[in-house]
Amino acid sequence: MQPIVSINNLSKVYSSGHQALTDITLDIQPGEILALLGPNGAGKTTLISTICGIVSATSGSVQVDGHDIVSDYRHTRSMIGLVPQELTLGAFEKVFNTLAFSRGLHGKQPNRQYLEQLLKDLSLWDKRDSTLMSLSGGMKRRVLIGKALSHEPRVLFLDEPTAGVDVELRKDMWKLINRLRESGVTIILTTHYIEEAEEIADRVGIINNGKLLLVEDKTDLMQKLGSKKLSIELREPLNTIPDSLNKYDLLLSDNGLTLNYQYDTRSTRTGITALMKDINNAGLILRDIHTSQSTLEDIFVNLVADQS
Amino acid sequence: MNWQAIRVIYTAEMLRTWNTLLQSIASPVISTCLYFVVFGSAIGSRIQSVEDVSYGVFIVPGLIMLSLLTQSISNASFGIYFPKFTGTIYEILSAPLSFFEVVLGYVGAAATKSLIIGTIILITASFFVDLQIKHPFWMIAFLLLTCITFSLFGFIIGIWADNFEKLQLIPLLVITPLVFLGGSFYSIDMLPPLWQKISLFNPVLYLISGFRWSFFEVHDVSVGVSLLSILCFLGICLAIVWWMFKTGYKLRQ
Ligand SMILES: Nc1ncnc2c1ncn2[C@@H]1O[C@H](COP(=O)(O)OP(=O)(O)OP(=O)(O)O)[C@@H](O)[C@H]1O
Ligand SMILES: [Mg+2]
């Protein structure tokens, strides 16, 4: 399948001399949800802004729907919706008008019904005649989403859509994002919340210091990179870990009833068999065993720590 | 052509004017009335007529130009500076728009507003003095060209300015002196020869001269030269805006 967004060797050096993006290459498939994770200043906003035409690339190229973003900007930009990170909105315009404005900017005929439905979906319909400055932060965020969707884009960029948004609204947004995906919209979002990426993304890209460290299918990523934790519950509490088990770097829980063992699913030998044998030899009696997968957060922290 | 975009930018800008109608229109009207009272009646009655045109009538074209220039520049510069200031410019930059469409929307609205103000001043003036316009077609042509050209110039300033001081600097430090020294209130024939020569370097002189000719057939420089110079300035401004959008100067990082 032809990627909907294709980024090739993209680099950006700001006029200040700061290299914000280094040689980014990435294909985004139609209909997927890609989450870009990265610490502050990693270059996420720069990457999105470049694709949308707000920042110009220093080198490299980007195609959207097979069209170059510079030479064929009319085609690419009319397909893209952007929700910026900052709450950049006018002050005196009315909610409905500002959505109609965005729609018009993208060359679409006015469509009252569509905008009405959109505002209802975003729970903003009863605010349609309010001025933008009279809205709360969460409402403004939704207006920005409404503006980005006003022209029925096929690719949607969400730059930290849930920053400063309460739990309720965040869940609503996740639902909205899922609905959009079902209608075939490709979604690229940045976030600092790993649970968010874990919850809604199909693929996860990790970016740090302007470099794309990896892009993986979310489940693959967790399987491939994730270390697993084996928890062994004991019948009788232990005061200290027996010397014969020292080589496994076990962690004993405070109540002395659980031994935790970290192992890497990628390695051929996980050491579980040997550990079990030694536990048996040490005369410990087991009550229960279970394993747990590490989260994206752990993966993320490890990767970023490795790099620096 | 993205006509929808031109339409929404134009209407949004006109709506902004509409919301601030009083200050947009009242202030130029009031200041024009004051000029008439001071220059036309109080001082003007002691000044002999200029080239057979009574002084009060003579200053009308210059007064209109003064308002037109300052209004065009301030409206257009503010119209594009404000989205830059609040950050909402991101929408314009990420929309499928060419520089020409952006210009048609913003500059079109600013020029329309100046045109309205110019017309109001003209009507106001006709209450004070007995006006006769010898070449109405050319009068309108000069009016239109001036509104468009100086709105475009204001648009450039709005993009260039990165703070409010700069936004006001050019109108205050450059335009007002040029208009005053460009023969708004006198004919350059009244100046000593050296200053007449120097005045010829003032682009606004050509504008006012042409505009005045359309009223009274009185002029400092020939009409053709006036027309040509304003068209030249228009071309230069267009080229600058084109270049700004092409390179992203002060727009795109
Ligand atoms: N206009 C600019 N001029 C110079 N440097 C800039 C500019 N914009 C961003 N940068 C720098 O580029 C780097 C990447 O910034 P960017 O905003 O893309 O990061 P981010 O990943 O979006 O961070 P955050 O999570 O905080 O939003 C930062 O070091 C930032 O200081
Ligand atoms: Mg950012």
Coordinates of C-alpha atoms and ligand atoms in Angstrom, one line a residue:
Chain A
M1 CA 0.0 0.0 0.0
Q2 CA 1.3 3.5 -0.8
P3 CA 2.0 5.3 2.4
I4 CA -0.2 8.4 3.0
V5 CA 2.7 10.3 4.5
S6 CA 6.3 9.6 3.4
I7 CA 9.1 11.4 5.1
N8 CA 12.5 11.1 3.5
N9 CA 15.8 12.1 5.2
L10 CA 14.2 15.2 6.7
S11 CA 16.5 17.6 8.6
K12 CA 15.8 20.9 10.1
V13 CA 18.3 23.4 11.4
Y14 CA 16.7 26.6 12.8
S15 CA 18.2 29.9 12.0
S16 CA 19.5 30.0 15.6
G17 CA 21.7 27.1 14.4
H18 CA 19.8 24.5 16.5
Q19 CA 19.5 21.2 14.8
A20 CA 15.9 20.2 15.6
L21 CA 15.5 17.2 13.3
T22 CA 18.2 14.9 12.0
D23 CA 17.7 12.7 9.0
I24 CA 14.2 11.5 9.7
T25 CA 12.8 8.8 7.5
L26 CA 9.3 7.5 8.2
D27 CA 6.4 6.1 6.3
I28 CA 2.9 6.4 7.7
Q29 CA 0.2 4.1 6.4
P30 CA -3.3 5.2 5.5
G31 CA -5.7 4.7 8.4
E32 CA -3.2 4.1 11.1
I33 CA -2.8 5.9 14.4
L34 CA 0.9 6.8 15.0
A35 CA 2.0 8.2 18.3
L36 CA 5.2 10.1 18.5
L37 CA 6.7 10.0 21.9
G38 CA 9.6 12.1 23.1
P39 CA 10.8 14.3 25.9
N40 CA 10.5 18.1 25.8
G41 CA 12.4 19.6 22.9
A42 CA 12.8 16.3 21.1
G43 CA 11.5 17.8 17.8
K44 CA 8.0 16.5 17.6
T45 CA 6.4 19.8 17.0
T46 CA 9.1 20.7 14.5
L47 CA 8.4 17.5 12.6
I48 CA 4.6 18.1 12.4
S49 CA 5.0 21.8 11.6
T50 CA 7.3 20.9 8.7
I51 CA 4.8 18.5 7.2
C52 CA 2.0 21.1 7.6
G53 CA 4.0 23.9 6.0
I54 CA 4.6 26.1 9.0
V55 CA 8.3 25.4 9.2
S56 CA 10.4 24.9 6.1
A57 CA 12.7 21.9 5.9
T58 CA 16.5 22.4 5.7
S59 CA 16.9 19.2 3.6
G60 CA 15.0 16.1 2.7
S61 CA 11.4 15.8 1.4
V62 CA 7.9 14.8 2.5
Q63 CA 5.1 13.4 0.3
V64 CA 1.5 13.3 1.4
D65 CA -0.7 11.1 -0.7
G66 CA 2.1 10.9 -3.2
H67 CA 2.4 14.7 -3.6
D68 CA 5.4 16.8 -2.5
I69 CA 4.5 19.2 0.3
V70 CA 6.5 22.0 -1.3
S71 CA 5.8 21.8 -5.0
D72 CA 2.2 20.5 -4.6
Y73 CA 1.2 22.2 -1.4
R74 CA -2.3 22.8 -2.5
H75 CA -3.0 19.1 -2.7
T76 CA -1.2 18.1 0.5
R77 CA -2.4 20.9 2.7
S78 CA -6.0 20.5 1.7
M79 CA -5.8 16.9 3.0
I80 CA -4.3 17.8 6.3
G81 CA -5.8 19.0 9.6
L82 CA -3.6 20.3 12.3
V83 CA -4.3 20.8 16.0
P84 CA -1.4 22.8 17.3
Q85 CA 0.2 22.3 20.7
E86 CA -0.4 25.8 21.9
L87 CA -3.9 27.2 22.4
T88 CA -3.6 29.6 19.6
L89 CA -7.0 31.1 19.0
G90 CA -8.3 34.5 18.2
A91 CA -10.3 36.4 20.8
F92 CA -13.4 38.0 19.5
E93 CA -14.5 35.5 16.9
K94 CA -17.5 33.3 17.6
V95 CA -17.0 29.5 17.9
F96 CA -19.1 28.6 14.8
N97 CA -17.6 31.4 12.7
T98 CA -14.0 30.3 13.5
L99 CA -14.8 26.8 12.3
A100 CA -16.4 28.1 9.1
F101 CA -13.3 30.2 8.6
S102 CA -11.0 27.2 8.8
R103 CA -13.2 25.3 6.4
G104 CA -13.1 28.1 3.9
L105 CA -9.4 28.5 4.2
H106 CA -9.0 25.0 3.0
G107 CA -11.2 25.7 -0.1
K108 CA -14.3 23.8 1.0
Q109 CA -17.8 25.1 0.3
P110 CA -19.7 26.2 3.4
N111 CA -21.6 23.3 5.0
R112 CA -23.7 24.2 8.0
Q113 CA -24.9 20.7 8.7
Y114 CA -21.4 19.3 8.8
L115 CA -20.2 21.9 11.2
E116 CA -23.2 21.6 13.4
Q117 CA -22.7 17.9 13.7
L118 CA -19.0 18.5 14.4
L119 CA -19.7 20.9 17.2
K120 CA -22.2 18.6 18.7
D121 CA -19.7 15.8 18.6
L122 CA -17.3 18.0 20.5
S123 CA -20.0 19.1 23.0
L124 CA -19.6 22.7 21.8
W125 CA -22.9 23.2 20.1
D126 CA -24.4 25.3 22.9
K127 CA -21.2 27.4 22.8
R128 CA -21.5 28.1 19.1
D129 CA -22.2 31.8 19.5
S130 CA -19.7 32.4 22.4
T131 CA -16.6 34.4 21.7
L132 CA -13.4 32.4 21.8
M133 CA -11.9 34.3 24.7
S134 CA -14.8 33.4 26.9
L135 CA -14.1 29.7 26.7
S136 CA -12.2 27.5 29.2
G137 CA -8.9 25.9 28.3
G138 CA -10.5 22.5 27.6
M139 CA -13.1 24.1 25.4
K140 CA -10.5 26.0 23.5
R141 CA -8.7 22.7 22.9
R142 CA -11.9 21.3 21.5
V143 CA -12.4 24.3 19.3
L144 CA -8.9 23.7 17.9
I145 CA -9.8 20.1 17.1
G146 CA -13.1 21.3 15.5
K147 CA -11.1 23.8 13.3
A148 CA -8.7 21.0 12.3
L149 CA -11.7 18.7 11.4
S150 CA -13.8 21.5 9.8
H151 CA -12.5 20.7 6.3
E152 CA -12.9 16.9 6.5
P153 CA -9.1 16.2 6.4
R154 CA -7.8 12.7 5.6
V155 CA -4.7 13.1 7.7
L156 CA -4.9 14.6 11.1
F157 CA -2.0 15.9 13.2
L158 CA -2.7 16.3 16.9
D159 CA 0.1 17.9 18.8
E160 CA -0.4 16.9 22.4
P161 CA -4.2 16.9 22.1
T162 CA -4.7 16.0 25.7
A163 CA -2.2 18.3 27.4
G164 CA -4.1 20.1 30.2
V165 CA -7.2 18.2 29.6
D166 CA -9.1 16.4 32.4
V167 CA -9.6 12.6 32.6
E168 CA -13.1 12.7 31.4
L169 CA -12.3 14.8 28.3
R170 CA -9.3 12.8 27.6
K171 CA -11.4 9.6 27.4
D172 CA -13.8 11.5 25.1
M173 CA -11.0 12.5 22.9
W174 CA -9.7 8.9 22.6
K175 CA -13.2 7.9 21.6
L176 CA -13.3 10.7 19.0
I177 CA -9.9 9.6 17.7
N178 CA -11.2 6.0 17.4
R179 CA -14.3 7.2 15.5
L180 CA -12.1 9.2 13.1
R181 CA -9.9 6.2 12.5
E182 CA -12.9 4.1 11.7
S183 CA -13.9 6.7 9.1
G184 CA -10.5 6.2 7.5
V185 CA -8.6 9.2 8.8
T186 CA -4.9 8.7 9.4
I187 CA -3.9 10.2 12.8
I188 CA -0.5 11.3 13.9
L189 CA -0.4 12.4 17.5
T190 CA 2.3 13.5 19.9
T191 CA 2.0 12.9 23.5
H192 CA 3.9 12.9 26.8
Y193 CA 1.5 10.4 28.2
I194 CA 2.7 6.9 27.5
E195 CA -0.6 5.4 28.6
E196 CA -2.2 7.4 25.8
A197 CA 0.1 5.9 23.2
E198 CA -0.5 2.6 24.7
E199 CA -4.2 3.0 24.7
I200 CA -4.9 4.3 21.2
A201 CA -1.9 4.0 18.9
D202 CA -1.2 1.3 16.4
R203 CA 2.4 2.2 16.0
V204 CA 4.7 4.2 18.2
G205 CA 7.6 6.3 17.2
I206 CA 10.2 7.4 19.7
I207 CA 12.0 10.6 19.0
N208 CA 14.8 12.2 21.0
N209 CA 17.2 15.0 20.2
G210 CA 15.8 15.3 16.7
K211 CA 16.4 11.7 15.9
L212 CA 13.8 9.0 15.3
L213 CA 15.1 6.2 17.6
L214 CA 12.5 3.7 16.5
V215 CA 9.1 3.1 15.0
E216 CA 7.4 -0.1 15.9
D217 CA 4.1 -1.7 16.0
K218 CA 2.9 -1.1 19.5
T219 CA 2.4 -4.7 20.5
D220 CA 5.6 -5.8 18.7
L221 CA 7.4 -3.1 20.5
M222 CA 6.3 -4.1 23.9
Q223 CA 7.0 -7.7 23.1
K224 CA 10.3 -7.2 21.4
L225 CA 11.8 -4.7 23.7
G226 CA 9.9 -5.3 26.8
S227 CA 11.5 -7.1 29.7
K228 CA 9.2 -9.3 31.6
K229 CA 8.9 -9.6 35.3
L230 CA 8.4 -13.0 36.9
S231 CA 6.8 -12.8 40.4
I232 CA 7.2 -15.8 42.6
E233 CA 5.0 -15.9 45.6
L234 CA 6.2 -18.0 48.6
R235 CA 4.3 -19.9 51.2
E236 CA 6.6 -18.7 54.0
P237 CA 8.1 -15.3 54.2
L238 CA 11.9 -14.9 53.8
N239 CA 14.1 -12.6 55.7
T240 CA 16.9 -12.6 53.2
I241 CA 17.5 -14.1 49.8
P242 CA 19.5 -17.3 50.1
D243 CA 23.1 -17.0 48.8
S244 CA 22.6 -19.7 46.3
L245 CA 20.1 -17.4 44.5
N246 CA 22.4 -14.3 44.5
K247 CA 23.4 -14.6 40.8
Y248 CA 19.8 -13.9 39.7
D249 CA 19.5 -10.4 41.1
L250 CA 16.2 -11.1 42.7
L251 CA 14.2 -8.5 44.5
L252 CA 12.5 -9.5 47.7
S253 CA 9.2 -7.7 48.5
D254 CA 8.9 -5.9 51.9
N255 CA 6.7 -8.5 53.4
G256 CA 9.2 -11.2 52.3
L257 CA 6.6 -13.2 50.4
T258 CA 7.4 -12.3 46.8
L259 CA 10.6 -12.7 44.8
N260 CA 10.8 -10.7 41.6
Y261 CA 12.9 -11.7 38.7
Q262 CA 13.5 -9.5 35.6
Y263 CA 14.3 -11.2 32.3
D264 CA 14.5 -10.2 28.7
T265 CA 12.1 -11.9 26.4
R266 CA 14.5 -11.2 23.5
S267 CA 17.3 -13.3 24.8
T268 CA 17.4 -17.0 23.9
R269 CA 18.0 -18.0 27.5
T270 CA 15.8 -16.4 30.0
G271 CA 17.3 -18.2 33.0
I272 CA 13.9 -19.3 34.2
T273 CA 14.6 -23.0 34.2
A274 CA 17.8 -22.6 36.2
L275 CA 16.1 -20.2 38.6
M276 CA 13.3 -22.7 39.3
K277 CA 15.8 -25.5 39.9
D278 CA 17.8 -23.4 42.3
I279 CA 14.7 -22.2 44.2
N280 CA 13.7 -25.9 44.5
N281 CA 17.2 -26.7 45.8
A282 CA 17.1 -23.9 48.3
G283 CA 14.0 -25.6 49.7
L284 CA 11.5 -22.7 49.1
I285 CA 7.9 -23.6 48.7
L286 CA 5.9 -21.7 46.0
R287 CA 2.4 -20.5 46.3
D288 CA 1.9 -18.9 42.9
I289 CA 3.8 -17.6 39.9
H290 CA 2.9 -14.9 37.4
T291 CA 4.6 -12.7 34.8
S292 CA 4.0 -9.1 33.8
Q293 CA 5.0 -7.2 30.8
S294 CA 6.8 -3.9 31.1
T295 CA 4.9 -0.8 29.9
L296 CA 5.8 1.5 27.1
E297 CA 7.0 3.9 29.7
D298 CA 9.7 1.6 30.9
I299 CA 10.8 1.0 27.3
F300 CA 10.8 4.7 26.6
V301 CA 12.8 5.6 29.7
N302 CA 15.3 2.9 28.9
L303 CA 15.7 4.0 25.3
V304 CA 16.2 7.6 26.1
A305 CA 18.5 6.8 29.0
D306 CA 20.6 4.6 26.6
Q307 CA 21.0 7.4 24.2
S308 CA 22.2 10.0 26.7
Chain B
M1 CA -7.7 29.8 -7.2
N2 CA -9.0 29.1 -3.7
W3 CA -12.0 31.5 -3.8
Q4 CA -13.5 30.2 -0.6
A5 CA -10.3 31.2 1.3
I6 CA -10.3 34.6 -0.2
R7 CA -14.0 35.0 0.8
V8 CA -13.5 33.9 4.4
I9 CA -10.4 36.0 5.0
Y10 CA -12.1 39.0 3.4
T11 CA -15.3 38.7 5.4
A12 CA -13.5 38.0 8.7
E13 CA -11.4 41.1 8.2
M14 CA -14.5 43.2 7.3
L15 CA -16.3 41.8 10.3
R16 CA -13.4 43.0 12.4
T17 CA -13.8 46.5 11.0
W18 CA -17.5 46.3 11.5
N19 CA -17.0 45.5 15.2
T20 CA -14.8 48.5 15.6
L21 CA -16.8 50.7 13.3
L22 CA -16.9 53.7 15.5
Q23 CA -13.1 54.1 15.9
S24 CA -12.5 53.0 12.4
I25 CA -14.6 55.6 10.8
A26 CA -15.3 58.3 13.4
S27 CA -11.7 59.1 14.1
P28 CA -10.7 60.0 10.5
V29 CA -13.9 61.9 10.0
I30 CA -13.4 63.9 13.2
S31 CA -9.7 64.7 12.4
T32 CA -10.7 65.8 8.9
C33 CA -13.3 68.2 10.3
L34 CA -10.6 69.6 12.6
Y35 CA -8.3 70.1 9.6
F36 CA -11.1 72.0 7.8
V37 CA -11.8 74.2 10.8
V38 CA -8.1 75.0 11.4
F39 CA -6.6 75.1 7.9
G40 CA -9.7 75.7 5.8
S41 CA -11.5 78.3 7.8
A42 CA -9.3 79.8 10.4
I43 CA -6.0 80.0 8.6
G44 CA -7.2 79.3 5.1
S45 CA -9.3 82.5 4.9
R46 CA -6.1 84.5 5.2
I47 CA -4.3 82.6 2.5
Q48 CA -4.8 83.6 -1.0
S49 CA -6.1 81.0 -3.4
V50 CA -3.7 78.6 -5.0
E51 CA -3.7 78.6 -8.7
D52 CA -7.3 80.0 -8.7
V53 CA -8.5 77.4 -6.3
S54 CA -9.5 78.7 -2.9
Y55 CA -7.3 77.3 -0.2
G56 CA -10.1 75.4 1.6
V57 CA -10.9 73.5 -1.5
F58 CA -7.3 73.1 -2.5
I59 CA -6.5 71.0 0.6
V60 CA -9.3 68.5 0.1
P61 CA -7.4 66.0 -2.1
G62 CA -4.4 66.2 0.2
L63 CA -6.5 65.6 3.3
I64 CA -8.2 62.6 1.7
M65 CA -4.8 61.2 0.8
L66 CA -3.5 61.8 4.3
S67 CA -6.3 59.7 5.7
L68 CA -6.2 57.1 3.0
L69 CA -2.5 56.5 3.4
T70 CA -2.4 56.3 7.2
Q71 CA -5.6 54.2 7.3
S72 CA -4.6 51.8 4.6
I73 CA -1.2 51.2 6.2
S74 CA -2.5 50.8 9.7
N75 CA -5.5 48.5 8.8
A76 CA -3.5 46.2 6.6
S77 CA -0.5 46.0 8.8
F78 CA -2.6 45.3 11.9
G79 CA -4.7 42.7 10.0
I80 CA -1.7 40.5 9.4
Y81 CA 0.4 41.5 12.4
F82 CA -2.3 40.4 14.8
P83 CA -2.5 36.7 13.7
K84 CA 1.3 36.7 13.8
F85 CA 1.2 38.0 17.3
T86 CA -1.4 35.6 18.6
G87 CA 0.0 32.6 16.7
T88 CA -3.2 32.0 14.7
I89 CA -1.1 32.7 11.5
Y90 CA -0.4 28.9 11.6
E91 CA -3.7 28.4 10.0
I92 CA -2.9 30.7 7.1
L93 CA 0.5 29.0 6.7
S94 CA -0.8 25.5 6.7
A95 CA -3.8 26.2 4.4
P96 CA -3.7 25.5 0.6
L97 CA -3.2 29.2 -0.2
S98 CA -0.9 31.1 -2.6
F99 CA 0.5 34.5 -1.6
F100 CA -1.9 36.1 -4.0
E101 CA -5.0 34.7 -2.3
V102 CA -3.7 35.8 1.1
V103 CA -3.1 39.2 -0.4
L104 CA -6.5 39.4 -2.0
G105 CA -8.2 38.6 1.2
Y106 CA -6.3 40.8 3.6
V107 CA -5.3 43.6 1.4
G108 CA -8.7 43.6 -0.3
A109 CA -10.4 44.1 3.0
A110 CA -8.0 46.8 4.2
A111 CA -8.4 48.6 0.8
T112 CA -12.1 48.4 1.0
K113 CA -12.1 49.9 4.4
S114 CA -9.9 52.8 3.3
L115 CA -12.1 53.4 0.3
I116 CA -15.1 53.7 2.6
I117 CA -13.2 56.1 4.8
G118 CA -12.0 58.1 1.8
T119 CA -15.6 58.4 0.5
I120 CA -16.9 59.5 3.8
I121 CA -14.2 62.2 4.1
L122 CA -15.1 63.4 0.6
I123 CA -18.7 63.7 1.6
T124 CA -17.7 65.4 4.8
A125 CA -15.6 67.8 2.9
S126 CA -18.4 68.7 0.6
F127 CA -20.3 70.1 3.6
F128 CA -17.5 72.6 4.2
V129 CA -16.6 73.6 0.7
D130 CA -18.0 73.7 -2.7
L131 CA -16.3 70.8 -4.5
Q132 CA -16.1 70.2 -8.2
I133 CA -14.5 67.1 -9.6
K134 CA -13.3 67.6 -13.2
H135 CA -12.2 64.0 -13.9
P136 CA -14.4 61.7 -11.7
F137 CA -13.1 58.6 -13.5
W138 CA -9.5 59.4 -12.7
M139 CA -10.4 60.6 -9.2
I140 CA -11.8 57.1 -8.5
A141 CA -8.9 55.4 -10.2
F142 CA -6.4 57.3 -8.1
L143 CA -8.4 56.6 -5.0
L144 CA -8.6 52.9 -5.7
L145 CA -4.9 52.6 -6.7
T146 CA -3.8 54.4 -3.6
C147 CA -6.0 52.3 -1.3
I148 CA -4.7 49.1 -2.8
T149 CA -1.0 50.1 -3.0
F150 CA -0.8 51.4 0.5
S151 CA -2.7 48.5 2.0
L152 CA -0.2 46.3 0.3
F153 CA 2.6 48.4 1.8
G154 CA 0.9 48.1 5.2
F155 CA 0.7 44.4 4.7
I156 CA 4.5 44.3 4.2
I157 CA 5.0 46.3 7.3
G158 CA 2.7 43.9 9.3
I159 CA 4.8 40.9 8.2
W160 CA 8.1 42.7 8.8
A161 CA 7.2 44.1 12.3
D162 CA 7.9 41.8 15.2
N163 CA 6.6 44.1 17.9
F164 CA 4.1 46.9 18.3
E165 CA 6.7 49.7 18.2
K166 CA 7.9 48.7 14.8
L167 CA 4.3 48.4 13.6
Q168 CA 3.8 52.1 14.4
L169 CA 7.2 53.3 13.5
I170 CA 6.8 53.5 9.8
P171 CA 3.5 55.2 9.6
L172 CA 4.6 57.7 12.3
L173 CA 8.2 58.3 11.2
V174 CA 7.9 57.9 7.5
I175 CA 4.4 58.3 6.1
T176 CA 3.2 61.3 8.1
P177 CA 6.2 63.4 7.2
L178 CA 6.1 62.4 3.6
V179 CA 2.4 63.3 3.3
F180 CA 2.9 66.6 5.0
L181 CA 5.9 67.5 2.9
G182 CA 4.3 66.0 -0.2
G183 CA 2.2 69.0 -0.8
S184 CA -1.0 68.0 1.0
F185 CA -1.5 71.6 2.2
Y186 CA 0.4 73.6 -0.4
S187 CA 1.7 73.5 -3.9
I188 CA 5.4 73.0 -4.2
D189 CA 5.5 76.1 -6.3
M190 CA 5.2 77.9 -3.0
L191 CA 8.6 76.5 -1.9
P192 CA 12.1 77.9 -2.6
P193 CA 13.6 76.3 -5.7
L194 CA 16.0 74.0 -3.7
W195 CA 13.1 72.5 -1.7
Q196 CA 11.1 72.1 -4.9
K197 CA 13.9 69.9 -6.2
I198 CA 14.1 67.9 -2.9
S199 CA 10.3 67.5 -2.9
L200 CA 10.5 65.7 -6.2
F201 CA 12.2 62.8 -4.4
N202 CA 9.1 62.4 -2.3
P203 CA 6.9 59.6 -3.8
V204 CA 3.8 60.9 -2.0
L205 CA 4.0 64.1 -3.9
Y206 CA 3.3 62.3 -7.2
L207 CA 0.3 60.7 -5.6
I208 CA -1.2 63.9 -4.3
S209 CA -0.4 65.7 -7.4
G210 CA -2.3 63.2 -9.6
F211 CA -5.2 63.1 -7.3
R212 CA -5.4 66.9 -7.1
W213 CA -5.3 67.1 -10.9
S214 CA -8.4 64.8 -11.1
F215 CA -10.2 67.5 -9.0
F216 CA -9.0 70.8 -10.3
E217 CA -6.6 70.1 -13.2
V218 CA -3.9 71.7 -11.0
H219 CA -0.8 69.7 -10.6
D220 CA 2.9 69.8 -9.5
V221 CA 4.0 67.0 -11.8
S222 CA 2.3 65.6 -14.9
V223 CA -0.5 63.1 -14.5
G224 CA 1.2 60.4 -16.5
V225 CA 4.2 60.5 -14.2
S226 CA 1.8 60.3 -11.2
L227 CA 0.1 57.3 -12.5
L228 CA 3.2 55.6 -13.5
S229 CA 4.9 56.1 -10.2
I230 CA 2.0 54.7 -8.2
L231 CA 1.8 51.7 -10.6
C232 CA 5.6 51.2 -10.1
F233 CA 5.2 51.3 -6.3
L234 CA 2.3 48.8 -6.6
G235 CA 4.5 46.5 -8.6
I236 CA 7.4 46.8 -6.1
C237 CA 5.1 46.0 -3.2
L238 CA 3.6 43.0 -4.9
A239 CA 7.1 41.7 -5.7
I240 CA 8.1 42.1 -2.1
V241 CA 5.0 40.2 -0.8
W242 CA 5.6 37.5 -3.3
W243 CA 9.2 37.2 -2.1
M244 CA 8.2 37.2 1.5
F245 CA 5.8 34.3 1.0
K246 CA 8.2 32.4 -1.2
T247 CA 11.1 32.6 1.3
G248 CA 8.9 32.6 4.3
Y249 CA 10.6 35.8 5.6
K250 CA 9.4 36.4 9.1
L251 CA 6.6 34.0 8.5
R252 CA 8.1 30.5 8.4
Q253 CA 11.0 29.4 10.5
Ligands
LIG1 N1 11.6 28.8 16.2 C1 12.6 28.2 16.7 N2 13.9 28.7 16.6 C2 14.9 28.0 17.2 N3 14.8 26.9 17.8 C3 13.6 26.3 17.9 C4 12.4 26.9 17.4 N4 11.4 26.1 17.6 C5 11.9 25.1 18.3 N5 13.2 25.2 18.5 C6 14.1 24.2 19.2 O1 14.0 23.0 18.5 C7 13.9 21.9 19.4 C8 12.7 21.0 19.1 O2 11.6 21.8 19.5 P1 10.1 21.2 19.3 O3 9.1 22.2 19.7 O4 10.0 20.5 18.0 O5 10.1 20.1 20.5 P2 8.9 19.1 21.0 O6 9.4 17.7 20.8 O7 7.7 19.5 20.3 O8 8.9 19.5 22.5 P3 7.7 19.6 23.5 O9 7.4 18.2 24.0 O10 8.2 20.4 24.7 O11 6.5 20.2 22.8 C9 14.0 22.5 20.8 O12 15.3 22.4 21.3 C10 13.6 24.0 20.6 O13 14.2 24.8 21.5
MG2 MG 5.9 20.2 20.9

